[in-house]
mmCIF file of C-alpha atoms (C1' of nucleotides) in Angstrom:
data_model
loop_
_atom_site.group_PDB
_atom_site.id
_atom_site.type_symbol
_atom_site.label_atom_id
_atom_site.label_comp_id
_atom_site.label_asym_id
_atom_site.label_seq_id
_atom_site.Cartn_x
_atom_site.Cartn_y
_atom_site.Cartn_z
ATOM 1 C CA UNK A 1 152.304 147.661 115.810
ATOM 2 C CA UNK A 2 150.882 148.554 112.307
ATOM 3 C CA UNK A 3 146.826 147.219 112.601
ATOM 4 C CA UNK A 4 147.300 147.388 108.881
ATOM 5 C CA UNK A 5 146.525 144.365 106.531
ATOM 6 C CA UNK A 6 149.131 144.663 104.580
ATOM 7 C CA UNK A 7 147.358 145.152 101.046
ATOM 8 C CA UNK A 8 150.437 144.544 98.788
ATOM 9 C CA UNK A 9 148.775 143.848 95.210
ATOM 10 C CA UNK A 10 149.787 140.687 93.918
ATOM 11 C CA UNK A 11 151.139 138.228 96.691
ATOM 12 C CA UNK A 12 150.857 137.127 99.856
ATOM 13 C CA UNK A 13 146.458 137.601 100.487
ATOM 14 C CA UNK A 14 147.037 135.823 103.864
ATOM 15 C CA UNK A 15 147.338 139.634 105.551
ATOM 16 C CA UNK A 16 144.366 141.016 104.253
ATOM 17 C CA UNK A 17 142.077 138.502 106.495
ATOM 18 C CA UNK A 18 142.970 140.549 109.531
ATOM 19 C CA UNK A 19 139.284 140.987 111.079
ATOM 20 C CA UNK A 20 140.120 143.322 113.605
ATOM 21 C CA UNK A 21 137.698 143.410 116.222
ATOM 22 C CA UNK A 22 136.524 146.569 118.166
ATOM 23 C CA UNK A 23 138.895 146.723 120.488
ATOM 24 C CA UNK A 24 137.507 149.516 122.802
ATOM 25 C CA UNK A 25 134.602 147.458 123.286
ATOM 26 C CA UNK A 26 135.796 144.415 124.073
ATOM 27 C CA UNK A 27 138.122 146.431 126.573
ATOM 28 C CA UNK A 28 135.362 147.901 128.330
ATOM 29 C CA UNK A 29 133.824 144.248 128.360
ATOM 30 C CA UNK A 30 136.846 143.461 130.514
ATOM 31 C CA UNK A 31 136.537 146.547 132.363
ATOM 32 C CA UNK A 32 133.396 145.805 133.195
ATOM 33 C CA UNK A 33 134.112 142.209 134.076
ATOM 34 C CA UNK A 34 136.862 143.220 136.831
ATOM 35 C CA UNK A 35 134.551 145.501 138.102
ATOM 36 C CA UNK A 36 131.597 143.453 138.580
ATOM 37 C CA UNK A 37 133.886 140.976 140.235
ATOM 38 C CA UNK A 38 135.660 143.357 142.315
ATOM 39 C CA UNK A 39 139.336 142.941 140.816
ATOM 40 C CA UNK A 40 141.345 144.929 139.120
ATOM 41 C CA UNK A 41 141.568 145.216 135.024
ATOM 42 C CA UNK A 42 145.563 145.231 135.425
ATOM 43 C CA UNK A 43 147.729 146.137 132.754
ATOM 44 C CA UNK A 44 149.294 142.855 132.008
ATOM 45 C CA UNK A 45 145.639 141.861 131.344
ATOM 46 C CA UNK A 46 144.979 145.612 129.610
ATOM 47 C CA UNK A 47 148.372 144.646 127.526
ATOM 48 C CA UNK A 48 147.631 141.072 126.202
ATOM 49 C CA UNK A 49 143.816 141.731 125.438
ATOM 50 C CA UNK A 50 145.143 144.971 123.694
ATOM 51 C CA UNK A 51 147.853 142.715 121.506
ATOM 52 C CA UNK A 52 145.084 139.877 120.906
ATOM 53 C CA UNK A 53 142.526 142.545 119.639
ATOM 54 C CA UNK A 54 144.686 144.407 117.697
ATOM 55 C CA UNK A 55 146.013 140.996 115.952
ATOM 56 C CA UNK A 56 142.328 139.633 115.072
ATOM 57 C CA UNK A 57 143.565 136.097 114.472
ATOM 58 C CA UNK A 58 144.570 133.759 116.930
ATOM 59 C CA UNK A 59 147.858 133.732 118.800
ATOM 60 C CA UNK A 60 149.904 130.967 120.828
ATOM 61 C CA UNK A 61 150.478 132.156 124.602
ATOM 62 C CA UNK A 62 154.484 132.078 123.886
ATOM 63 C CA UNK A 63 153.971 134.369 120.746
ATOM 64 C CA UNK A 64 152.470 136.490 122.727
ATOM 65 C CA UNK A 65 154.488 137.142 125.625
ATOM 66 C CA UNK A 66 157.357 137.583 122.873
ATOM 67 C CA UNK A 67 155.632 139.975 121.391
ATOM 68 C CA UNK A 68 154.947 141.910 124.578
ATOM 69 C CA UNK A 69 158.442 141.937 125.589
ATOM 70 C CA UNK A 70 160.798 144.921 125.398
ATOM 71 C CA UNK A 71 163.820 145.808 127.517
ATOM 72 C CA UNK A 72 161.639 143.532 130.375
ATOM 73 C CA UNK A 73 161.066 140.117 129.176
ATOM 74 C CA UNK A 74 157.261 138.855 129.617
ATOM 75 C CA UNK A 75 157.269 135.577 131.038
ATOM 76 C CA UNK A 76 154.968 132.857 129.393
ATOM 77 C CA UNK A 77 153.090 132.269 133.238
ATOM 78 C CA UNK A 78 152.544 135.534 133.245
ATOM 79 C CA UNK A 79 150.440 135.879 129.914
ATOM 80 C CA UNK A 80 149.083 132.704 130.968
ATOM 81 C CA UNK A 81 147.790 134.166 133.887
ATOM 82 C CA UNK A 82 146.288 137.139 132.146
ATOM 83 C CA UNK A 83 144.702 134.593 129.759
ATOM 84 C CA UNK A 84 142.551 132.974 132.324
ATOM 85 C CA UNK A 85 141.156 136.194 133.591
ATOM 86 C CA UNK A 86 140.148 137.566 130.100
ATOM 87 C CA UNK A 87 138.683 133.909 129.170
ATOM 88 C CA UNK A 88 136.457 134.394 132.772
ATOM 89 C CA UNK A 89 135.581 137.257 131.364
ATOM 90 C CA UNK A 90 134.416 135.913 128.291
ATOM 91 C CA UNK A 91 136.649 138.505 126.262
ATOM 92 C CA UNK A 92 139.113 135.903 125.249
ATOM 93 C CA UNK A 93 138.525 131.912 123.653
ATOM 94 C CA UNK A 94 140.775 128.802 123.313
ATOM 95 C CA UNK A 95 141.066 127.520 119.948
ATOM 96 C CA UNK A 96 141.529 123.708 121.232
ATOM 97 C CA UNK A 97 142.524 122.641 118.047
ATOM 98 C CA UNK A 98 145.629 125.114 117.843
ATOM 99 C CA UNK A 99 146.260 125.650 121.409
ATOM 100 C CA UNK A 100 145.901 129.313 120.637
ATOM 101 C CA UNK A 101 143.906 132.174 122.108
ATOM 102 C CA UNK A 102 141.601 134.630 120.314
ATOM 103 C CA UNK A 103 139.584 138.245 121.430
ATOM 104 C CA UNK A 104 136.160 137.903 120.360
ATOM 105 C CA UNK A 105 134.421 141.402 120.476
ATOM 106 C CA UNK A 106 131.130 140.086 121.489
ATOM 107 C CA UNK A 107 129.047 138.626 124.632
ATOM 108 C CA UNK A 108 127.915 134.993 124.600
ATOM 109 C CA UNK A 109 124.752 134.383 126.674
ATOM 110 C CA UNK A 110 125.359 131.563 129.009
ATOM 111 C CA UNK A 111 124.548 128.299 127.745
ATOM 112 C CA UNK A 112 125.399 129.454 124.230
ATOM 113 C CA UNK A 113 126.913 127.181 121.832
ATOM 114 C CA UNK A 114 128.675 128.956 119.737
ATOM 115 C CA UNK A 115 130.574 127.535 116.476
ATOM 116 C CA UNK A 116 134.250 128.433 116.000
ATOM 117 C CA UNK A 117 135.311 128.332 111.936
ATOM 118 C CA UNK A 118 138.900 128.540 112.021
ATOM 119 C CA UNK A 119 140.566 129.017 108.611
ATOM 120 C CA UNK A 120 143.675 126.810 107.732
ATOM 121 C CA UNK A 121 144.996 129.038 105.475
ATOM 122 C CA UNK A 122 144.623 132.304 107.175
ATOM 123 C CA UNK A 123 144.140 131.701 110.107
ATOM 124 C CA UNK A 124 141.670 133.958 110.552
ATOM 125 C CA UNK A 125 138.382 132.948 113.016
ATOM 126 C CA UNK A 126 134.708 133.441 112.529
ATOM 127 C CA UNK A 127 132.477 132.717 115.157
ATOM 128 C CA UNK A 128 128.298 131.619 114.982
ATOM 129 C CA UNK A 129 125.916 130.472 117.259
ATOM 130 C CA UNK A 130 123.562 128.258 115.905
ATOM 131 C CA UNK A 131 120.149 126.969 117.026
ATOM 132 C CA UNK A 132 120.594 123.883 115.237
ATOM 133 C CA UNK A 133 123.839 122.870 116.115
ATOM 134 C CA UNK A 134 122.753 123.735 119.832
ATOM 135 C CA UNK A 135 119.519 121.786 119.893
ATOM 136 C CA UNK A 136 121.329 119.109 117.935
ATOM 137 C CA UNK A 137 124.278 118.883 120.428
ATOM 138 C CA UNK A 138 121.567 118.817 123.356
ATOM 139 C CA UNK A 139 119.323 116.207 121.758
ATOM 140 C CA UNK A 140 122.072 113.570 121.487
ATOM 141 C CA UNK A 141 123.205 114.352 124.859
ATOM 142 C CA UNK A 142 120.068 113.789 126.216
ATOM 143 C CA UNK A 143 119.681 110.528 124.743
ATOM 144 C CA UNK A 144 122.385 109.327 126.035
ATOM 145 C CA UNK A 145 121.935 110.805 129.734
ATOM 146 C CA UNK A 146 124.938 113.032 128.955
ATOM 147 C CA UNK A 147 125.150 116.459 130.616
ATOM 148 C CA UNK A 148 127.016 118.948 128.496
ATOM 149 C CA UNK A 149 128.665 121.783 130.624
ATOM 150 C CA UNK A 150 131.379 123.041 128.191
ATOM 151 C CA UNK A 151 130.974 122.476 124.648
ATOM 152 C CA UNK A 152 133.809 122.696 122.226
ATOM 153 C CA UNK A 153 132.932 123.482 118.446
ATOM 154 C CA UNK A 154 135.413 124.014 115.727
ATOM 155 C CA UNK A 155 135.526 124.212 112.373
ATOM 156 C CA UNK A 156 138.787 123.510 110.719
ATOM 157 C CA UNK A 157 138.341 124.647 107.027
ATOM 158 C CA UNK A 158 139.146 127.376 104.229
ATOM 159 C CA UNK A 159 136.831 130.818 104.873
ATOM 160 C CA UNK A 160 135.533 132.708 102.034
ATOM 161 C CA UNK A 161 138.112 134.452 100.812
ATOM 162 C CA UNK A 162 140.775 131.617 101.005
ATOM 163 C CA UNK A 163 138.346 129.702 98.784
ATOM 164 C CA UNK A 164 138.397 132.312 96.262
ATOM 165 C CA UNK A 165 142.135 133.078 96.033
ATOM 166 C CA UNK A 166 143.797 129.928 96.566
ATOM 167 C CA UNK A 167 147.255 130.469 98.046
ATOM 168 C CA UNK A 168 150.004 130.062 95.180
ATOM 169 C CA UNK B 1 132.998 103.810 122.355
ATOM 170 C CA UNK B 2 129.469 104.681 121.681
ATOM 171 C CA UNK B 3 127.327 102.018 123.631
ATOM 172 C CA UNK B 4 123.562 102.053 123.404
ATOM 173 C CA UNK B 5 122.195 103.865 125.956
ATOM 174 C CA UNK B 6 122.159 101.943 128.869
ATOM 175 C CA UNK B 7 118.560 101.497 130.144
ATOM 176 C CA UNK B 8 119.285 100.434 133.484
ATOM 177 C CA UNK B 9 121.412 103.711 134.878
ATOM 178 C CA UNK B 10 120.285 102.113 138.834
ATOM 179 C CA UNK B 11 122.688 99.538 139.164
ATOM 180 C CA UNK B 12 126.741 99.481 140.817
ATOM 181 C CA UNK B 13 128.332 101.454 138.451
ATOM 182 C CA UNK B 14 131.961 100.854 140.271
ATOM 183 C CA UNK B 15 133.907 99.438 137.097
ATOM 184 C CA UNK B 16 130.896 99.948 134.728
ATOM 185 C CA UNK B 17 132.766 103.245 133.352
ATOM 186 C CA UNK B 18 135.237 100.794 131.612
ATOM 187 C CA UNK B 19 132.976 100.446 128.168
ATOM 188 C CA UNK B 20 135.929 98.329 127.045
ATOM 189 C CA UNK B 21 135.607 98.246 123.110
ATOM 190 C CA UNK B 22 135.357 95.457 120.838
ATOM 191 C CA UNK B 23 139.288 95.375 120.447
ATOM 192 C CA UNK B 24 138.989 92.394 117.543
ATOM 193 C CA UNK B 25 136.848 94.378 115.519
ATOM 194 C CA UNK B 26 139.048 97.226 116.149
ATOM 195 C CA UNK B 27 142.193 95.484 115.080
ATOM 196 C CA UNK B 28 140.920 94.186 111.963
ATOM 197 C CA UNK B 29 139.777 97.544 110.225
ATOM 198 C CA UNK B 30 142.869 98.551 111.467
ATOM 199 C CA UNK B 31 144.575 95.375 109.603
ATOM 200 C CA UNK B 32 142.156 95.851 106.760
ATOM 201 C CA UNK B 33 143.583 99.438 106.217
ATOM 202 C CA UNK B 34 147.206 98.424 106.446
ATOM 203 C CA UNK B 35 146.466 95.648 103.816
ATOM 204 C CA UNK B 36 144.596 98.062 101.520
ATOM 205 C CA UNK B 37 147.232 100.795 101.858
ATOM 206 C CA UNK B 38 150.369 98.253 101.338
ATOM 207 C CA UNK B 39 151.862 98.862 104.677
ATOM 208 C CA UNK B 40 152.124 96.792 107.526
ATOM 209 C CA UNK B 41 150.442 96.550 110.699
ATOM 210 C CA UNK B 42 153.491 96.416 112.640
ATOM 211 C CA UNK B 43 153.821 95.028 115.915
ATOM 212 C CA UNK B 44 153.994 98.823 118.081
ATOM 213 C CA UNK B 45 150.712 99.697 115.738
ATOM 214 C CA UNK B 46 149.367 96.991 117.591
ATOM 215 C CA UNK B 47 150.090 97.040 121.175
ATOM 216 C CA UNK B 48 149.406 100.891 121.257
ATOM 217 C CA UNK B 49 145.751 99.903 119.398
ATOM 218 C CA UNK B 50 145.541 97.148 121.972
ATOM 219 C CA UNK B 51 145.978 99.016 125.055
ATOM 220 C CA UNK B 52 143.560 101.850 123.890
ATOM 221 C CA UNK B 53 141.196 99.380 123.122
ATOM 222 C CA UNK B 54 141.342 97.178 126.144
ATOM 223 C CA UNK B 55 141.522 100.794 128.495
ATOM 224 C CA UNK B 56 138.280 102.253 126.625
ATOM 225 C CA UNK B 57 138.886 105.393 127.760
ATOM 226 C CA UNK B 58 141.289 108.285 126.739
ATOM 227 C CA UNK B 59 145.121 108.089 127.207
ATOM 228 C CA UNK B 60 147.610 110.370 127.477
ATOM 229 C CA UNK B 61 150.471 109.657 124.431
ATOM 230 C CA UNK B 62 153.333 109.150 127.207
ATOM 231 C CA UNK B 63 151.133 107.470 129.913
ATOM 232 C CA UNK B 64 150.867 104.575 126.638
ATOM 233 C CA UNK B 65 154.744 105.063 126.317
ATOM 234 C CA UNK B 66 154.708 104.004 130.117
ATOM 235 C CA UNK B 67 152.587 101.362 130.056
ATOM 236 C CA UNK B 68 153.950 99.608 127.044
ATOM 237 C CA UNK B 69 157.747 99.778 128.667
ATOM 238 C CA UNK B 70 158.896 96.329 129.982
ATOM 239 C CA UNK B 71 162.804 95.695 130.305
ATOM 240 C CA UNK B 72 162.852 98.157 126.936
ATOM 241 C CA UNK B 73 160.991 101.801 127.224
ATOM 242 C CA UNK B 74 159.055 102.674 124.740
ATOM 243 C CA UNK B 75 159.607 106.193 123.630
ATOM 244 C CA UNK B 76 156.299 108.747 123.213
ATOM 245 C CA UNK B 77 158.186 109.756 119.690
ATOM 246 C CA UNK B 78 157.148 106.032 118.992
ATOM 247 C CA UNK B 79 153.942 105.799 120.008
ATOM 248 C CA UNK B 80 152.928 109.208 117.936
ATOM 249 C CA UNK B 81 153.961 107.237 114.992
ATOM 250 C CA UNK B 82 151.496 104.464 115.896
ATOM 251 C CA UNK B 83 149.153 106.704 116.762
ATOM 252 C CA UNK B 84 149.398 108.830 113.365
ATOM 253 C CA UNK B 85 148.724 105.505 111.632
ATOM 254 C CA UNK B 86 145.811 104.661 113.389
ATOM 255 C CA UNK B 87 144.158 107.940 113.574
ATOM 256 C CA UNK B 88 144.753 107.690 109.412
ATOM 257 C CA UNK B 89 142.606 104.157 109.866
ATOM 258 C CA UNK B 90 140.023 105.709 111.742
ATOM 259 C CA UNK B 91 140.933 103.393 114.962
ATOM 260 C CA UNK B 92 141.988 105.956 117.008
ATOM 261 C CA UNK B 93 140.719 109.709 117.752
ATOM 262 C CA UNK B 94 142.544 112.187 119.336
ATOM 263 C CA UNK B 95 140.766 114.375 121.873
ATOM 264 C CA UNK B 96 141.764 117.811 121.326
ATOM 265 C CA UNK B 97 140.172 118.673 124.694
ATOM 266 C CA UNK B 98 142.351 116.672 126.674
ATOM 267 C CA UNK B 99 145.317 116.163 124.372
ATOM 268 C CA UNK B 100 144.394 112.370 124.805
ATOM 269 C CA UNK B 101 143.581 109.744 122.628
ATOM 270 C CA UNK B 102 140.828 107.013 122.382
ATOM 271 C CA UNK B 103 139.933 103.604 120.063
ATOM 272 C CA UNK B 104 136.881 103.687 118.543
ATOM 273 C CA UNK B 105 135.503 100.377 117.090
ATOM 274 C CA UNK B 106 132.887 101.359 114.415
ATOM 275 C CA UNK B 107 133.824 102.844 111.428
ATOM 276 C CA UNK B 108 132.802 106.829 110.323
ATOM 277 C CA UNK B 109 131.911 107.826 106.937
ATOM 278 C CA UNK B 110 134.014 110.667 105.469
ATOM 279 C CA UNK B 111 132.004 114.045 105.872
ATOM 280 C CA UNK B 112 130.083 112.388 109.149
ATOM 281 C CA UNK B 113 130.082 114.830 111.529
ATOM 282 C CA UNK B 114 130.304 112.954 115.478
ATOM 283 C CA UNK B 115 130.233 114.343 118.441
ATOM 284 C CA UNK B 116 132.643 113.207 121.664
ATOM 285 C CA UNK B 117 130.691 113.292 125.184
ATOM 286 C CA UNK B 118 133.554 113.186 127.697
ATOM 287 C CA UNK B 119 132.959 112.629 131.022
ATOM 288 C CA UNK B 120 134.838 115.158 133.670
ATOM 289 C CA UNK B 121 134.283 112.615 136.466
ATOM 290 C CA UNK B 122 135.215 109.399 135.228
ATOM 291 C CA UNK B 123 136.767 110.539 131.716
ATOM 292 C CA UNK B 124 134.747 107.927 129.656
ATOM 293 C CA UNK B 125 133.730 108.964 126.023
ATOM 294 C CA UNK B 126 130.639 108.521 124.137
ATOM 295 C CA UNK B 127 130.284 108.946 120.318
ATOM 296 C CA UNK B 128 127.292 109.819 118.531
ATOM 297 C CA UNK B 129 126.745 111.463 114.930
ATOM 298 C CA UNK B 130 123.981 113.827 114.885
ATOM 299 C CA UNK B 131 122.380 114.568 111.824
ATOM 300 C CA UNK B 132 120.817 117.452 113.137
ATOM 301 C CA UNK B 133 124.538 118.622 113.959
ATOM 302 C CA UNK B 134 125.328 118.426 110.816
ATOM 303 C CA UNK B 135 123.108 120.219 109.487
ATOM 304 C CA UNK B 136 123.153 123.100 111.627
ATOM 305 C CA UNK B 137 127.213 122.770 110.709
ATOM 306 C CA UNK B 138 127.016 122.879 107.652
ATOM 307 C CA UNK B 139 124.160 125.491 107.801
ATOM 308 C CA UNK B 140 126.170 128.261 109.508
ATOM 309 C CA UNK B 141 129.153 127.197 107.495
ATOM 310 C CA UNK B 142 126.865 128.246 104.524
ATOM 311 C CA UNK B 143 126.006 131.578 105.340
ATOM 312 C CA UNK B 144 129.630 132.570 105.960
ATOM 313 C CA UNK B 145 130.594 130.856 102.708
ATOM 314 C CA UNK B 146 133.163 128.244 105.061
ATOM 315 C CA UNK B 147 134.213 125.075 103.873
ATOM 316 C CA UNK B 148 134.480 122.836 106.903
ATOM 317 C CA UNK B 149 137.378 119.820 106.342
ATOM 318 C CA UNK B 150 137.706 118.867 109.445
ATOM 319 C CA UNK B 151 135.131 119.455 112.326
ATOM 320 C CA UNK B 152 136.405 118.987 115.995
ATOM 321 C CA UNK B 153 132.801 118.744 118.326
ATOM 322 C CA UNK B 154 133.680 117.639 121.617
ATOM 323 C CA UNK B 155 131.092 118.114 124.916
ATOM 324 C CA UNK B 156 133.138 117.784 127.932
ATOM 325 C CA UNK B 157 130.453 116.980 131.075
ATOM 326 C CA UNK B 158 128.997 114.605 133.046
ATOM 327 C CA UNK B 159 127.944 111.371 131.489
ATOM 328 C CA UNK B 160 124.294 108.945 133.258
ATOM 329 C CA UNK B 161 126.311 107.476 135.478
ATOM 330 C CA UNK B 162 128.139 110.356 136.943
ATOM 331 C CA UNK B 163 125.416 112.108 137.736
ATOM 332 C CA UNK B 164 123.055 109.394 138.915
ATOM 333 C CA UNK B 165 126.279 108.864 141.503
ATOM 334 C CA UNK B 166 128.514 111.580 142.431
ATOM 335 C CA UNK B 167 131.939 110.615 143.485
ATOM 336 C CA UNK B 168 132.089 109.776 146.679
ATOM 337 C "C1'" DC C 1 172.282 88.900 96.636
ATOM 338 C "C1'" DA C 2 171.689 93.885 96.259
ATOM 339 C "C1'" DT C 3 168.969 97.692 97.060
ATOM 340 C "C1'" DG C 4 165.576 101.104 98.251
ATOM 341 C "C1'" DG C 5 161.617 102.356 100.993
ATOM 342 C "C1'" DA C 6 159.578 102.070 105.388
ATOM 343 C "C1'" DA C 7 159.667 101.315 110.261
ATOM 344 C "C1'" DT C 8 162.417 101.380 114.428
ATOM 345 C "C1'" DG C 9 165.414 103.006 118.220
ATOM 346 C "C1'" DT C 10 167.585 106.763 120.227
ATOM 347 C "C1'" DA C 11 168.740 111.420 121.368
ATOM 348 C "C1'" DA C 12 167.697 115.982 121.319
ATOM 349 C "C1'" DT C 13 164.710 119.765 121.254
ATOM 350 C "C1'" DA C 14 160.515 122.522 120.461
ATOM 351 C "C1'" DA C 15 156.098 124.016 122.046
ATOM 352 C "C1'" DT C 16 152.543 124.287 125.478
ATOM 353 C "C1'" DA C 17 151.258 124.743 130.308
ATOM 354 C "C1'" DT C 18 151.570 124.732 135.415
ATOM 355 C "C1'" DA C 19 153.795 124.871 140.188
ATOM 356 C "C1'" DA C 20 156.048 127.186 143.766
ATOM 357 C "C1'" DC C 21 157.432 131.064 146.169
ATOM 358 C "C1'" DA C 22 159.183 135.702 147.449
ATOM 359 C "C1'" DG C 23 157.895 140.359 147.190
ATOM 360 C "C1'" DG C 24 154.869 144.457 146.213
ATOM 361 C "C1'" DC C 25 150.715 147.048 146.047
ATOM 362 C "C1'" DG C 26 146.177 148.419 147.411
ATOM 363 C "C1'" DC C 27 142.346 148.112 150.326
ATOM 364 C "C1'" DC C 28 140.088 148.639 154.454
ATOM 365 C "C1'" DA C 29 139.173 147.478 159.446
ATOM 366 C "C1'" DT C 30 140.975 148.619 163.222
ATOM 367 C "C1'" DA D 1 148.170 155.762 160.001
ATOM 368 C "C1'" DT D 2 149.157 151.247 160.149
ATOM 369 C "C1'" DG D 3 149.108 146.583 160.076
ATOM 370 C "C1'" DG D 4 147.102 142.634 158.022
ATOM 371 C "C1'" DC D 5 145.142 140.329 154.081
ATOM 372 C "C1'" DG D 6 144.279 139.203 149.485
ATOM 373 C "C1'" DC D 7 145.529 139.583 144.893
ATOM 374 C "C1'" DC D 8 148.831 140.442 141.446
ATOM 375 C "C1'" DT D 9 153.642 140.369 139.806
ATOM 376 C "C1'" DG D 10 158.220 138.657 138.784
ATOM 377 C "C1'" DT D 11 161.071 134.854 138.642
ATOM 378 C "C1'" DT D 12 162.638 130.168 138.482
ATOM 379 C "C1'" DA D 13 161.780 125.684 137.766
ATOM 380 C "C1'" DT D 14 159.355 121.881 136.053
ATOM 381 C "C1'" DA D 15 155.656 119.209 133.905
ATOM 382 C "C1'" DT D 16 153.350 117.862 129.730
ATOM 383 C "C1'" DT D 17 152.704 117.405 124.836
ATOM 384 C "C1'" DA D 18 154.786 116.936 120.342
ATOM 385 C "C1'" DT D 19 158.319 117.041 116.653
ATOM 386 C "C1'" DT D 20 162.988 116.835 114.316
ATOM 387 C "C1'" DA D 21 167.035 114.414 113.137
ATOM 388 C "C1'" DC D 22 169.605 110.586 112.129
ATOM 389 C "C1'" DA D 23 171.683 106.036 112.211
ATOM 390 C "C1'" DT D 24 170.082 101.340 112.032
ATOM 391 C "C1'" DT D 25 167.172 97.417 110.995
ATOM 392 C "C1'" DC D 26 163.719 95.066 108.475
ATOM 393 C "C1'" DC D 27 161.942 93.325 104.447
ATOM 394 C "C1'" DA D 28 159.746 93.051 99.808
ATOM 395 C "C1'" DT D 29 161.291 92.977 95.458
ATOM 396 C "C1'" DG D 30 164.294 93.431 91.397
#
DNA sequence: CATGGAATGTAATAATATAACAGGCGCCAT
DNA sequence: ATGGCGCCTGTTATATTATTACATTCCATG
């Protein structure tokens, strides 16, 4: 598939957000990932990371197995399944608040909380970790007793360049 | 949702996870919003607000289809609609963690930033705005030049009295 | 009373996600 | 090498969440 945004002067902008992310490193991530854990980096997995990287925006699981599909048909389960490996291995994220999935090209320490801005318009993702937000988030836990284990932070909004060159 | 902090986190907690909200308050911003947007607060609006509110935890949109059947079921296309209004009134919240959706009896100012602390164990929710948050938010939002519209900050965790008493 | 907008009731379907199970492939301990 | 074991795959089915479509009913108002 063309990794090319598609730059065509005057109209549609909403392909030029493509932010696609390196996707030999976030391959070896995986690689590395399997191998720590013993298992193998299949290619079903190889095949939807590769897709998910190469898109740089976020993609529903059923888009994806469509998209993977040629003269065999790629069950949903079966990206599903290569989904939940590649989120283990921290290579992959959930966007809760569009059921979709997303490479990210870099490694989150443990404990991070890291800030999803997803862009209405686009669709394209950025992701920050922030000190603030994270001692923020852990102060008002702790004053309630609360013990956060997975913390889910997204930004719904228009990015930069959606602002700019408002669709129309 | 959001109860002060209980003090005493010693005591039986057995039906103490219920933090049953104040449903008459809940109803009459609810009411208050129909009046001021010249539609009615029609009698499904209310028994799906009602059952939220007396549950006081997250519920699934067909499990309040289920509960609210008698001789005639109630359809989940029908309790989306409710739920759309109240959501608009700022009753209702919809978890995107869970897919579920909770009453919430004090009101939020637009731009507030809150945070949901939902309980894996015993699936109760706690809201509290953090200004600190917000800052931090808004702050990383900044620096990528994102405008945040809608902000989605859910913990999922273990609240006090989880983790003073393990199921068991 | 007529009428138009909104809410309802009902059916159908889309979109997202998981369960269940047979078979294959690789690893490695015997 | 070979047989067993664990993981992955392929396939079917089903569960769960959410929306579309449309005819009907309700009701405020002209």
């Amino acid at each position: 598939m063309a990794r090319d945004p598609d730059q065509s002067a005057s109209g549609g902008h909403a392909e030029a957000h493509r932010h696609a992310i390196d996707a030999d490193a976030v391959q070896s991530r995986a690689r590395a990932y399997a191998t720590s854990k013993g298992i193998p980096f299949t290619a079903m997995r190889q095949r939807v990371l590769g897709l998910l990287a190469a898109s740089g925006k976020p993609m529903a699981a059923y888009e994806i197995a469509e998209k993977l599909s040629d003269a065999r048909r790629v069950q949903a389960v079966q990206v599903y399944r290569a989904l939940e490996f590649l989120q283990e291995a921290g290579c992959v994220h959930r966007l809760a608040s569009q059921s979709a999935y997303f490479a990210c090209d870099h490694l989150h320490g443990s404990g991070e909380m890291v800030v999803f801005m997803v862009c209405s318009q686009c669709g394209a993702v950025q992701e920050a970790a922030s000190d603030l937000v994270a001692r923020g988030l852990r102060g008002v836990a702790k004053t309630t007793g609360f013990k956060p284990l997975h913390p889910i932070i997204e930004l719904e909004g228009e990015c930069a360049d959606c602002t700019s060159e408002p669709v129309g």
